Tab-separated table of C-alpha atoms and ligand atoms in Angstrom:
chain	number	residue	atom	x	y	z
P	1	MET	CA	75.219	98.333	84.804
P	2	HIS	CA	75.615	101.869	86.635
P	3	PRO	CA	75.603	101.117	90.559
P	4	SER	CA	75.906	104.612	91.351
P	5	SER	CA	72.472	105.646	89.500
P	6	ALA	CA	69.585	106.452	91.748
P	7	PRO	CA	66.315	104.743	91.139
P	8	THR	CA	63.753	106.033	88.740
P	9	ASP	CA	60.302	107.223	89.870
P	10	LEU	CA	58.922	104.114	88.543
P	11	GLN	CA	61.180	101.993	90.110
P	12	ALA	CA	60.635	103.653	93.319
P	13	SER	CA	57.317	103.368	93.315
P	14	ILE	CA	57.484	99.776	92.494
P	15	ILE	CA	59.598	99.264	95.274
P	16	GLU	CA	57.276	101.102	97.176
P	17	SER	CA	54.099	98.906	96.442
P	18	LEU	CA	56.347	96.153	96.945
P	19	GLN	CA	57.312	96.714	100.495
P	20	SER	CA	53.467	97.426	101.334
P	21	ALA	CA	52.604	93.858	100.065
P	22	LYS	CA	50.435	95.158	97.422
P	23	PRO	CA	49.691	93.514	94.250
P	24	THR	CA	52.335	94.877	91.635
P	25	LEU	CA	53.557	94.219	88.148
P	26	TRP	CA	57.011	94.989	87.110
P	27	ALA	CA	57.358	95.107	83.621
P	28	GLY	CA	60.776	93.785	81.593
P	29	ARG	CA	62.454	94.763	78.526
P	30	GLY	CA	60.086	92.763	76.627
P	31	ALA	CA	59.979	90.082	74.068
P	32	LYS	CA	61.073	92.594	71.366
P	33	GLU	CA	64.188	92.734	72.868
P	34	GLN	CA	66.848	89.859	72.028
P	35	SER	CA	68.081	87.876	74.728
P	36	THR	CA	71.754	87.782	75.384
P	37	HIS	CA	71.904	84.236	77.606
P	38	ASP	CA	73.934	81.516	75.897
P	39	ILE	CA	71.812	78.550	76.230
P	40	SER	CA	71.410	77.154	72.675
P	41	PRO	CA	68.318	75.323	71.253
P	42	GLN	CA	70.344	72.304	70.682
P	43	GLN	CA	70.902	72.107	74.602
P	44	VAL	CA	66.947	72.380	75.360
P	45	GLN	CA	66.832	69.677	72.250
P	46	GLU	CA	69.398	67.300	74.137
P	47	ALA	CA	66.848	67.247	77.025
P	48	VAL	CA	63.979	66.393	74.689
P	49	LEU	CA	65.804	63.485	73.219
P	50	ARG	CA	67.333	62.567	76.764
P	51	PHE	CA	63.302	62.362	77.655
P	52	GLU	CA	62.604	60.288	74.576
P	53	ARG	CA	65.693	57.809	75.323
P	54	PHE	CA	64.068	57.082	78.486
P	55	ALA	CA	60.435	56.970	77.758
P	56	PRO	CA	59.945	53.201	77.381
P	57	LEU	CA	62.092	52.441	80.954
P	58	LEU	CA	59.824	55.426	82.599
P	59	MET	CA	56.848	53.507	81.157
P	60	LYS	CA	57.818	50.499	82.847
P	61	LEU	CA	58.583	52.073	86.000
P	62	PHE	CA	55.308	54.071	86.370
P	63	PRO	CA	52.074	52.445	84.812
P	64	GLU	CA	50.278	55.689	84.781
P	65	LEU	CA	52.555	56.758	81.718
P	66	THR	CA	51.470	53.577	79.636
P	67	ALA	CA	48.808	55.706	77.597
P	68	SER	CA	51.408	58.625	76.680
P	69	GLY	CA	53.916	55.918	76.044
P	70	GLY	CA	56.387	57.109	78.887
P	71	ARG	CA	56.090	60.746	77.953
P	72	ILE	CA	55.462	63.010	81.012
P	73	ASP	CA	53.351	65.952	79.866
P	74	SER	CA	49.891	67.683	80.096
P	75	PRO	CA	47.207	69.066	78.045
P	76	LEU	CA	46.592	72.471	76.974
P	77	LEU	CA	42.722	73.524	77.519
P	78	GLN	CA	40.781	76.029	76.603
P	79	VAL	CA	38.976	77.737	79.361
P	80	PRO	CA	36.082	79.987	78.509
P	81	LYS	CA	34.285	79.904	81.721
P	82	MET	CA	36.944	80.615	83.977
P	83	GLN	CA	37.797	83.399	81.380
P	84	GLN	CA	34.030	84.642	82.235
P	85	ALA	CA	34.400	83.944	85.905
P	86	LEU	CA	37.638	86.262	85.723
P	87	GLN	CA	35.865	88.851	83.661
P	88	LEU	CA	38.250	88.750	80.960
P	89	PRO	CA	36.369	90.346	77.810
P	90	PRO	CA	36.705	88.426	74.374
P	91	GLU	CA	38.433	91.834	73.281
P	92	ALA	CA	40.960	90.919	75.470
P	93	GLY	CA	42.005	87.832	73.770
P	94	GLN	CA	41.415	83.984	74.824
P	95	LEU	CA	42.249	82.462	78.019
P	96	TRP	CA	43.861	79.230	77.944
P	97	LEU	CA	45.445	76.693	80.751
P	98	LYS	CA	48.784	74.475	80.548
P	99	ALA	CA	47.596	71.716	83.133
P	100	ASP	CA	50.792	70.821	84.728
P	101	HIS	CA	48.957	70.459	87.784
P	102	SER	CA	47.974	67.018	86.413
P	103	LEU	CA	51.397	65.866	85.257
P	104	PRO	CA	51.939	62.377	86.229
P	105	VAL	CA	54.851	60.853	88.467
P	106	ALA	CA	55.449	64.270	90.609
P	107	GLY	CA	52.095	66.048	90.170
P	108	SER	CA	53.594	69.291	89.644
P	109	VAL	CA	55.750	71.375	87.025
P	110	LYS	CA	58.500	69.715	88.934
P	111	ALA	CA	58.281	66.586	86.982
P	112	ARG	CA	59.745	68.147	84.149
P	113	GLY	CA	62.953	69.682	85.591
P	114	GLY	CA	63.458	67.219	88.648
P	115	VAL	CA	62.832	64.298	86.714
P	116	HIS	CA	65.300	65.307	83.884
P	117	GLU	CA	68.095	65.699	86.171
P	118	VAL	CA	67.881	62.558	87.869
P	119	LEU	CA	67.795	61.049	84.267
P	120	GLU	CA	70.610	62.772	83.304
P	121	TYR	CA	72.670	61.561	86.463
P	122	ALA	CA	71.343	58.130	86.098
P	123	GLU	CA	72.345	58.271	82.327
P	124	ASN	CA	76.129	59.432	83.159
P	125	ILE	CA	76.552	56.711	85.690
P	126	ALA	CA	75.011	54.220	83.795
P	127	LEU	CA	77.273	54.951	80.946
P	128	GLU	CA	80.577	55.228	83.266
P	129	HIS	CA	79.424	51.541	84.434
P	130	GLY	CA	78.953	50.337	80.854
P	131	LEU	CA	75.505	49.869	81.454
P	132	LEU	CA	74.355	50.931	77.951
P	133	ALA	CA	76.763	49.172	75.954
P	134	ASP	CA	73.998	48.275	73.781
P	135	GLY	CA	71.736	51.131	74.094
P	136	ASP	CA	68.866	49.548	75.647
P	137	TYR	CA	67.588	51.964	78.188
P	138	LEU	CA	65.143	49.029	79.756
P	139	LEU	CA	68.168	47.249	80.947
P	140	LEU	CA	68.632	50.440	83.548
P	141	ALA	CA	65.358	48.521	85.216
P	142	SER	CA	67.654	45.157	85.648
P	143	ASP	CA	68.835	43.907	88.998
P	144	ALA	CA	72.292	44.534	87.791
P	145	ALA	CA	71.681	48.205	87.022
P	146	ARG	CA	69.914	48.930	90.467
P	147	SER	CA	72.632	47.867	92.101
P	148	VAL	CA	74.870	49.922	90.675
P	149	PHE	CA	72.265	52.817	91.369
P	150	ALA	CA	71.979	51.741	95.192
P	151	GLN	CA	75.500	52.960	95.552
P	152	TYR	CA	74.746	56.313	95.090
P	153	GLN	CA	72.771	59.204	96.278
P	154	VAL	CA	70.220	61.856	94.993
P	155	ALA	CA	69.887	64.772	97.723
P	156	VAL	CA	67.830	67.989	97.364
P	157	GLY	CA	66.486	70.754	99.547
P	158	SER	CA	63.090	71.489	98.999
P	159	THR	CA	59.942	73.255	100.244
P	160	GLY	CA	57.925	69.954	98.898
P	161	ASN	CA	56.907	69.535	95.153
P	162	LEU	CA	60.993	69.292	93.667
P	163	GLY	CA	61.611	66.694	96.721
P	164	LEU	CA	58.593	64.659	95.701
P	165	SER	CA	59.956	64.721	91.997
P	166	ILE	CA	63.643	63.944	92.751
P	167	GLY	CA	62.648	61.592	95.755
P	168	VAL	CA	59.961	59.668	93.724
P	169	MET	CA	62.319	59.294	90.524
P	170	ALA	CA	65.772	58.641	92.351
P	171	SER	CA	63.988	55.627	94.394
P	172	ALA	CA	62.039	54.327	91.304
P	173	LEU	CA	65.636	53.654	89.749
P	174	GLY	CA	67.037	52.148	92.881
P	175	PHE	CA	69.217	55.185	94.398
P	176	LYS	CA	69.421	55.962	97.748
P	177	ALA	CA	67.243	59.336	98.012
P	178	ALA	CA	67.261	62.115	100.894
P	179	VAL	CA	65.460	65.189	100.723
P	180	HIS	CA	66.004	68.479	103.235
P	181	MET	CA	63.048	70.268	103.765
P	182	SER	CA	62.121	73.268	105.427
P	183	ALA	CA	59.878	73.841	108.410
P	184	ASP	CA	56.828	74.823	106.257
P	185	ALA	CA	56.984	71.814	104.178
P	186	LYS	CA	53.344	70.221	103.965
P	187	GLU	CA	53.012	66.980	106.098
P	188	TRP	CA	51.473	64.984	103.478
P	189	LYS	CA	54.433	65.684	101.035
P	190	LYS	CA	56.892	64.117	103.877
P	191	GLN	CA	54.390	61.175	104.134
P	192	ARG	CA	54.207	60.391	100.725
P	193	LEU	CA	58.230	60.035	100.343
P	194	ARG	CA	58.865	58.368	103.363
P	195	ALA	CA	56.270	55.896	101.876
P	196	ARG	CA	58.667	55.551	98.838
P	197	GLY	CA	61.688	54.959	101.086
P	198	VAL	CA	62.977	58.297	100.556
P	199	GLN	CA	65.077	59.594	103.729
P	200	VAL	CA	63.141	63.141	105.054
P	201	VAL	CA	65.454	65.394	106.778
P	202	GLU	CA	63.553	68.369	108.438
P	203	HIS	CA	65.152	71.773	109.071
P	204	THR	CA	63.858	74.554	111.261
P	205	GLY	CA	64.755	77.493	108.970
P	206	ASP	CA	63.213	78.484	105.616
P	207	TYR	CA	63.745	77.080	102.212
P	208	ALA	CA	67.173	78.772	101.351
P	209	MET	CA	68.276	77.071	104.619
P	210	ALA	CA	67.391	73.830	103.926
P	211	VAL	CA	69.000	73.974	100.477
P	212	ALA	CA	72.263	75.261	102.091
P	213	ALA	CA	71.873	72.415	104.751
P	214	GLY	CA	71.853	69.601	102.278
P	215	ARG	CA	74.561	70.913	100.049
P	216	ALA	CA	77.018	71.098	103.076
P	217	LEU	CA	76.017	67.110	103.844
P	218	ALA	CA	76.051	66.291	99.937
P	219	GLU	CA	79.527	68.008	99.211
P	220	GLN	CA	81.350	65.775	101.940
P	221	ASP	CA	80.365	62.584	100.031
P	222	PRO	CA	81.477	62.016	96.082
P	223	HIS	CA	78.659	59.472	95.498
P	224	CYS	CA	75.934	61.808	96.453
P	225	HIS	CA	74.574	64.326	93.405
P	226	PHE	CA	73.201	67.111	95.198
P	227	VAL	CA	70.380	68.564	93.143
P	228	ASP	CA	70.749	72.443	93.579
P	229	ASP	CA	67.797	74.177	92.768
P	230	GLU	CA	69.741	77.661	92.634
P	231	HIS	CA	72.262	76.742	89.884
P	232	SER	CA	71.216	73.668	88.010
P	233	LEU	CA	71.489	74.193	84.367
P	234	SER	CA	69.802	70.208	84.070
P	235	LEU	CA	66.646	71.335	85.929
P	236	LEU	CA	66.403	74.564	83.745
P	237	LEU	CA	66.644	72.333	80.851
P	238	GLY	CA	64.279	70.220	82.007
P	239	TYR	CA	61.641	72.606	82.373
P	240	ALA	CA	62.528	73.972	78.831
P	241	ALA	CA	61.941	71.028	77.138
P	242	ALA	CA	57.946	71.619	77.705
P	243	ALA	CA	58.362	73.998	74.945
P	244	PRO	CA	58.539	71.904	71.806
P	245	HIS	CA	55.214	69.975	72.928
P	246	LEU	CA	53.349	72.963	73.938
P	247	VAL	CA	54.134	74.709	70.149
P	248	ALA	CA	53.017	71.372	68.681
P	249	GLN	CA	49.635	71.674	70.972
P	250	ILE	CA	49.035	75.475	70.250
P	251	LYS	CA	49.526	74.508	66.402
P	252	GLU	CA	47.096	71.652	66.793
P	253	SER	CA	44.457	73.977	68.649
P	254	LYS	CA	44.634	76.206	65.375
P	255	ARG	CA	45.950	79.218	67.708
P	256	ALA	CA	48.376	81.449	65.347
P	257	VAL	CA	51.350	83.175	66.994
P	258	ASP	CA	53.147	85.765	65.245
P	259	GLU	CA	53.210	89.534	65.019
P	260	THR	CA	49.734	90.365	65.131
P	261	HIS	CA	48.721	87.057	67.444
P	262	PRO	CA	50.499	87.756	70.731
P	263	LEU	CA	51.145	84.891	73.015
P	264	PHE	CA	51.014	85.800	76.550
P	265	VAL	CA	52.268	83.115	79.328
P	266	TYR	CA	51.834	83.590	82.995
P	267	ILE	CA	53.741	80.950	85.192
P	268	PRO	CA	54.123	80.778	89.204
P	269	CYS	CA	57.632	81.821	90.025
P	270	GLY	CA	59.644	80.376	93.235
P	271	VAL	CA	63.389	80.344	92.559
P	272	GLY	CA	62.612	81.003	88.969
P	273	GLY	CA	63.811	77.759	87.357
P	274	ALA	CA	60.796	76.625	86.241
P	275	PRO	CA	59.261	79.526	84.923
P	276	GLY	CA	62.887	80.481	83.578
P	277	GLY	CA	63.146	77.361	81.815
P	278	VAL	CA	59.884	77.551	79.775
P	279	ALA	CA	60.135	80.920	79.295
P	280	LEU	CA	63.532	80.209	77.342
P	281	GLY	CA	62.352	77.009	75.618
P	282	LEU	CA	58.922	79.437	74.337
P	283	GLN	CA	61.568	82.405	73.537
P	284	GLN	CA	63.304	80.273	71.316
P	285	ALA	CA	60.248	78.908	69.727
P	286	PHE	CA	58.270	81.955	69.160
P	287	GLY	CA	61.326	84.663	69.503
P	288	PRO	CA	59.525	88.653	70.044
P	289	HIS	CA	56.275	86.914	69.672
P	290	VAL	CA	55.809	85.145	72.932
P	291	HIS	CA	55.588	87.448	76.405
P	292	CYS	CA	56.203	85.595	79.694
P	293	PHE	CA	55.337	86.833	82.934
P	294	PHE	CA	56.357	85.404	86.251
P	295	ALA	CA	53.796	85.248	89.182
P	296	GLU	CA	54.888	85.413	92.934
P	297	PRO	CA	52.990	85.927	96.197
P	298	VAL	CA	53.253	89.542	97.728
P	299	GLN	CA	55.450	88.127	100.660
P	300	SER	CA	58.385	86.196	98.455
P	301	PRO	CA	58.547	88.643	95.389
P	302	CYS	CA	62.404	87.485	95.028
P	303	PHE	CA	62.443	87.499	91.189
P	304	ILE	CA	61.253	91.108	90.921
P	305	VAL	CA	63.859	91.760	93.674
P	306	GLU	CA	66.750	90.285	91.402
P	307	MET	CA	65.389	92.056	88.298
P	308	LEU	CA	65.479	95.286	90.302
P	309	ALA	CA	69.198	94.644	91.553
P	310	GLY	CA	70.370	93.604	88.074
P	311	ALA	CA	68.922	97.355	87.105
P	312	SER	CA	70.752	98.858	90.179
P	313	ALA	CA	67.658	100.065	91.201
P	314	LEU	CA	67.975	99.101	94.585
P	315	PRO	CA	70.761	101.318	96.068
P	316	GLY	CA	72.413	100.342	99.444
P	317	LEU	CA	71.100	96.421	98.817
P	318	GLU	CA	73.718	93.794	98.118
P	319	ALA	CA	73.625	92.565	94.514
P	320	HIS	CA	71.558	89.215	94.997
P	321	PRO	CA	69.182	90.506	97.689
P	322	SER	CA	66.502	88.468	99.739
P	323	VAL	CA	63.020	89.779	100.246
P	324	TYR	CA	64.010	89.954	103.948
P	325	GLU	CA	66.052	93.352	103.008
P	326	LEU	CA	62.826	94.904	101.798
P	327	GLY	CA	61.168	93.978	105.298
P	328	LEU	CA	58.923	91.207	103.809
P	329	ASN	CA	58.454	88.084	105.775
P	330	ASN	CA	58.258	85.150	102.944
P	331	GLN	CA	55.167	83.678	104.464
P	332	THR	CA	52.592	82.564	102.005
P	333	GLU	CA	50.192	79.587	101.443
P	334	ALA	CA	51.612	78.894	98.410
P	335	ASP	CA	54.534	76.742	99.726
P	336	GLY	CA	55.731	76.148	96.039
P	337	LEU	CA	56.505	79.478	95.805
P	338	ALA	CA	57.896	80.722	99.095
P	339	VAL	CA	61.375	81.443	98.582
P	340	PRO	CA	63.412	84.419	99.526
P	341	ARG	CA	66.142	84.434	96.904
P	342	ALA	CA	65.951	84.070	93.475
P	343	SER	CA	68.150	81.697	91.025
P	344	GLU	CA	70.760	83.707	89.463
P	345	LEU	CA	70.911	81.529	86.565
P	346	ALA	CA	67.407	81.866	85.838
P	347	ALA	CA	67.751	85.633	86.200
P	348	ASP	CA	70.437	85.623	83.758
P	349	VAL	CA	68.972	83.532	81.421
P	350	VAL	CA	65.624	85.633	81.027
P	351	ARG	CA	66.571	89.022	81.993
P	352	GLY	CA	67.174	90.195	78.367
P	353	PHE	CA	63.524	89.005	76.818
P	354	LEU	CA	61.420	88.595	80.250
P	355	GLY	CA	57.625	90.328	79.686
P	356	GLY	CA	57.526	91.299	83.633
P	357	VAL	CA	56.801	89.732	87.081
P	358	PHE	CA	53.674	90.463	88.943
P	359	THR	CA	52.794	89.495	92.864
P	360	VAL	CA	49.664	87.808	93.802
P	361	GLU	CA	47.822	88.252	97.568
P	362	ASP	CA	47.260	84.909	99.384
P	363	GLU	CA	43.582	85.780	99.122
P	364	THR	CA	43.092	85.930	95.315
P	365	LEU	CA	44.930	82.569	95.011
P	366	PHE	CA	42.218	80.935	97.286
P	367	ARG	CA	39.661	83.003	95.152
P	368	HIS	CA	40.964	82.119	91.886
P	369	LEU	CA	41.456	78.202	92.910
P	370	TYR	CA	37.854	78.121	93.673
P	371	LEU	CA	36.704	79.932	90.418
P	372	LEU	CA	38.438	77.278	88.838
P	373	LYS	CA	37.056	74.352	90.421
P	374	ASN	CA	33.503	76.090	90.058
P	375	SER	CA	34.015	76.988	86.131
P	376	GLU	CA	35.957	74.030	84.876
P	377	GLY	CA	36.173	71.433	87.572
P	378	LEU	CA	39.680	71.656	87.698
P	379	ASN	CA	41.620	70.743	90.893
P	380	ILE	CA	44.942	72.746	91.574
P	381	GLU	CA	47.029	73.687	94.386
P	382	PRO	CA	47.283	77.493	95.779
P	383	SER	CA	50.783	77.899	94.293
P	384	ALA	CA	49.448	76.973	90.769
P	385	ALA	CA	46.570	79.601	90.851
P	386	ALA	CA	49.204	82.430	91.090
P	387	GLY	CA	49.180	83.024	87.034
P	388	PHE	CA	45.282	83.935	87.030
P	389	SER	CA	45.767	87.287	87.825
P	390	GLY	CA	48.299	88.253	85.094
P	391	PRO	CA	46.150	89.172	82.171
P	392	ARG	CA	44.153	91.792	84.289
P	393	GLU	CA	47.614	92.797	85.838
P	394	LEU	CA	48.481	93.365	82.210
P	395	LEU	CA	45.373	94.869	80.886
P	396	GLN	CA	44.756	96.995	84.079
P	397	SER	CA	47.976	98.353	85.636
P	398	ALA	CA	49.619	101.484	84.254
P	399	ALA	CA	53.041	99.194	84.287
P	400	GLY	CA	51.117	96.808	81.772
P	401	GLN	CA	49.552	99.397	79.662
P	402	ASP	CA	53.096	100.885	79.093
P	403	TYR	CA	54.195	97.718	78.085
P	404	LEU	CA	51.577	96.760	75.847
P	405	GLN	CA	52.095	100.246	74.134
P	406	ARG	CA	55.869	99.845	73.979
P	407	GLN	CA	55.435	96.367	72.509
P	408	ASN	CA	53.043	97.497	70.119
P	409	LEU	CA	50.468	94.965	71.247
P	410	LEU	CA	47.337	97.310	71.969
P	411	ALA	CA	45.816	96.525	68.647
P	412	HIS	CA	46.358	92.798	68.505
P	413	LEU	CA	44.813	92.106	71.771
P	414	PRO	CA	41.477	90.576	70.182
P	415	ASN	CA	43.780	88.096	68.766
P	416	ALA	CA	45.837	87.029	71.841
P	417	THR	CA	46.513	83.813	73.104
P	418	HIS	CA	46.749	83.777	77.165
P	419	ILE	CA	48.049	80.716	78.769
P	420	VAL	CA	48.079	80.649	82.419
P	421	TRP	CA	50.329	77.714	83.766
P	422	THR	CA	48.675	75.964	86.459
P	423	THR	CA	51.966	74.181	88.336
P	424	GLY	CA	50.785	71.570	90.726
P	425	GLY	CA	47.943	69.849	92.631
P	426	LEU	CA	47.406	66.259	91.333
P	427	PHE	CA	48.582	64.517	94.706
P	428	VAL	CA	47.112	67.029	97.352
P	429	PRO	CA	44.975	65.043	99.539
P	430	ASP	CA	41.315	65.434	99.032
P	431	GLU	CA	40.797	66.690	102.913
P	432	GLU	CA	43.484	69.289	102.537
P	433	TYR	CA	42.146	70.453	98.959
P	434	VAL	CA	38.757	70.837	100.612
P	435	LYS	CA	39.923	73.329	103.060
P	436	PHE	CA	41.327	75.474	100.179
P	437	LEU	CA	38.334	75.435	98.310
P	438	GLN	CA	36.451	76.422	101.490
P	439	ARG	CA	38.938	79.260	102.164
P	440	GLY	CA	38.328	80.621	98.574
P	441	ALA	CA	34.432	80.182	98.959
P	442	ALA	CA	34.288	82.256	101.967
P	443	LEU	CA	36.410	84.661	100.430
P	444	MET	CA	33.993	85.216	97.399
P	445	ALA	CA	30.735	85.227	99.707
P	446	ALA	CA	32.743	87.767	101.512
E	1	PLP	C1	58.393	74.763	92.501
E	1	PLP	C2	57.326	75.308	91.706
E	1	PLP	C3	56.763	76.610	91.322
E	1	PLP	C4	57.982	77.205	90.718
E	1	PLP	O1	59.280	76.551	90.196
E	1	PLP	P1	60.732	77.203	90.642
E	1	PLP	O2	61.526	76.670	89.862
E	1	PLP	O3	60.857	77.316	92.094
E	1	PLP	O4	60.460	78.840	90.327
E	1	PLP	C5	55.587	76.760	90.731
E	1	PLP	N1	54.455	76.114	91.245
E	1	PLP	C6	54.593	74.937	91.758
E	1	PLP	C7	53.295	74.338	92.143
E	1	PLP	C8	55.865	74.619	92.335
E	1	PLP	O5	56.029	73.532	93.170
């Protein structure tokens, strides 16, 4: 790093564009660079195996997992009508969608990271107390095991979806559960948690303040495990465990991923744990042939800001800046993405190979939410729509063209697979969803 170097013209123009809250693409070094993070494929594999060990128990605790044998996963769908609605020509490749908006148990991508961290904590406590002496995970549903778990608490700070996933999983196992929520968290999410016996603690500040308050309370209690969205490796590995199954789904779909068949993946980004974990897993599987792009609201581009700070492009700002320091307000309807400061862990993991990060206006989220319903009949929440502007940003912006050129991808675009990760929506109440849809319809008509 060169702390004293001045920003380049390109960096300066990106910062200017971010500050005026316009849709902006920042392109990274890209997949052809080798990543320097030190998370091994074995660590990701351990998370995969943990989910497998717990599958029989999860099937017992959650009847909706019967069909999948206790596996929490989502389909990979080709979405040709949405491709048409987005006016992406066939020469640009094929549009697919990873349907994490339909993930059982938590109704969002948080079912991956959040469930994994609670399972890891439960497994450690069970081992300590000799509850897994004969390796039968179904015994963890017994009264004896539950009365052990009841002595422990799991706490988390969340805008909503992480709280849902942690709260639901922890209370299903018999833990006490507390979710610290920010003022902008949706009322229905609080109600859903309270109905499960989860303690909801409301804070007046933003997401980062809810996390700080929750962390401070948990630190005083040795029987309390605080799930730290900004620093947790367990969360990140839970998200990364999505990759091996996606690799299998891509194979089943007969889509090639190699030198001449690039894979582009567009994932909504809050602190960066979910997209960071997924990108890590995919990078380990596909190496230089996968190009991951994160999507953020124009008022909450914390991950771009973190990437620029790492590249010393923000002189005068501290090393780990928030979006407020650019004069942005972190206000967005995408409540899952309303995060002022990125996870440094996620940033460090992906910095060496990330394709890029782009920002999206709230109005575009509602348009794309509406188009997806209209074209493919799929219901998602606003945060989950952020990835759909990705292909266009990449193909039409100067920074995107530059990336495609640098990575030698222009000639191979007709063979490309574009996967948009839809990250949440299953549990949005109908009356809320109808309002989203009407907003999208009005914007399309305008
Ligand atoms: C949390 C969330 C994300 C992003 O995950 P981070 O780990 O915060 O980056 C994306 N979409 C939805 C719907 C979410 O709830």
